[in-house]
CSV table of C-alpha atoms in Angstrom, one decimal:
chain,number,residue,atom,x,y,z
A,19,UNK,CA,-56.6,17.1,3.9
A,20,UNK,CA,-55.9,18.4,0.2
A,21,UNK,CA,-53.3,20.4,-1.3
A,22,UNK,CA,-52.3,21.2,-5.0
A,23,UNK,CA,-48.6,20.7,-5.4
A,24,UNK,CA,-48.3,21.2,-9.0
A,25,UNK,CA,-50.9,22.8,-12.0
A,26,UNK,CA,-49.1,21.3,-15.2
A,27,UNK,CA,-50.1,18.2,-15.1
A,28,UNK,CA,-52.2,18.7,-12.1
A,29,UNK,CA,-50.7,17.4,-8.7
A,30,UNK,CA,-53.1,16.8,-5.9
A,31,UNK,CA,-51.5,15.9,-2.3
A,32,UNK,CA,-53.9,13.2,-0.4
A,33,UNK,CA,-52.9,13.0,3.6
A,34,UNK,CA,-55.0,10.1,5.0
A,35,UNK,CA,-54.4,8.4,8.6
A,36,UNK,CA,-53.6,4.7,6.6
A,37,UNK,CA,-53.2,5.5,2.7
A,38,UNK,CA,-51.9,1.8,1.6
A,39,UNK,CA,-55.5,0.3,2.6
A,40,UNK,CA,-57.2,2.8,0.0
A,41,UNK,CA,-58.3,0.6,-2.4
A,42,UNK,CA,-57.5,1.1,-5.9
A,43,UNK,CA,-61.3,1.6,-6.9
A,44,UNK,CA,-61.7,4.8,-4.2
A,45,UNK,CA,-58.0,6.1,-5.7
A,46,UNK,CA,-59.1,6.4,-9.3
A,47,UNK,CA,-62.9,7.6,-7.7
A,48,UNK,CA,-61.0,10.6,-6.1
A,49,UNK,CA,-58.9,11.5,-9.4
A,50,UNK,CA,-62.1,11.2,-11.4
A,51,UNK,CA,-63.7,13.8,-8.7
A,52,UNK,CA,-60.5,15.9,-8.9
A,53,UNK,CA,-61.4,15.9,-12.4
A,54,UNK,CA,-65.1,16.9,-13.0
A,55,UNK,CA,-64.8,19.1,-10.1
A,56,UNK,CA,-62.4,21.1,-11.3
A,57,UNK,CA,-62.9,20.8,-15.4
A,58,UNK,CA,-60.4,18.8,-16.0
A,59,UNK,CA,-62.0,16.2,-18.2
A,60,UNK,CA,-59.1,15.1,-20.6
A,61,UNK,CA,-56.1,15.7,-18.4
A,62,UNK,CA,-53.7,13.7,-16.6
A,63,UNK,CA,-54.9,14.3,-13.1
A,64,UNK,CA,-51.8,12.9,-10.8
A,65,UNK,CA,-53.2,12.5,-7.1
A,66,UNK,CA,-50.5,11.3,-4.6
A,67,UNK,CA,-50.8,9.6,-0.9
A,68,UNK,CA,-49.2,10.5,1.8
A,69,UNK,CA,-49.8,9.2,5.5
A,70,UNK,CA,-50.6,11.6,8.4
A,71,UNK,CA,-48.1,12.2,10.7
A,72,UNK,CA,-49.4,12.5,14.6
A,73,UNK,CA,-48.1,15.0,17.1
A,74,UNK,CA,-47.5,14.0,20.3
């Protein structure tokens, strides 16, 4: 799941099941699709990690 948390500079909120074994390659791949995506070439796309909670 992705949110946008903030427009300037652009914050996008990552949920993932285990972030800290995203490697750093696949991090700056998802900014760099955040960016052409969204027209964003030239900004300071800030993408942040957060791990998925379970309910139960």
């Amino acid at each position: 799941m992705v949110t946008q948390a903030e427009t300037s500079p652009p914050l996008f909120v990552v949920v993932a099941s285990d972030p800290e074994k995203l490697h750093f390659s696949y991090r700056r791949y998802v900014a760099n699709q955040f960016r052409q995506t969204f027209g964003l070439e030239g900004v300071p796309v800030r993408v942040k990690y957060k791990e998925r909670r379970w309910r139960g």
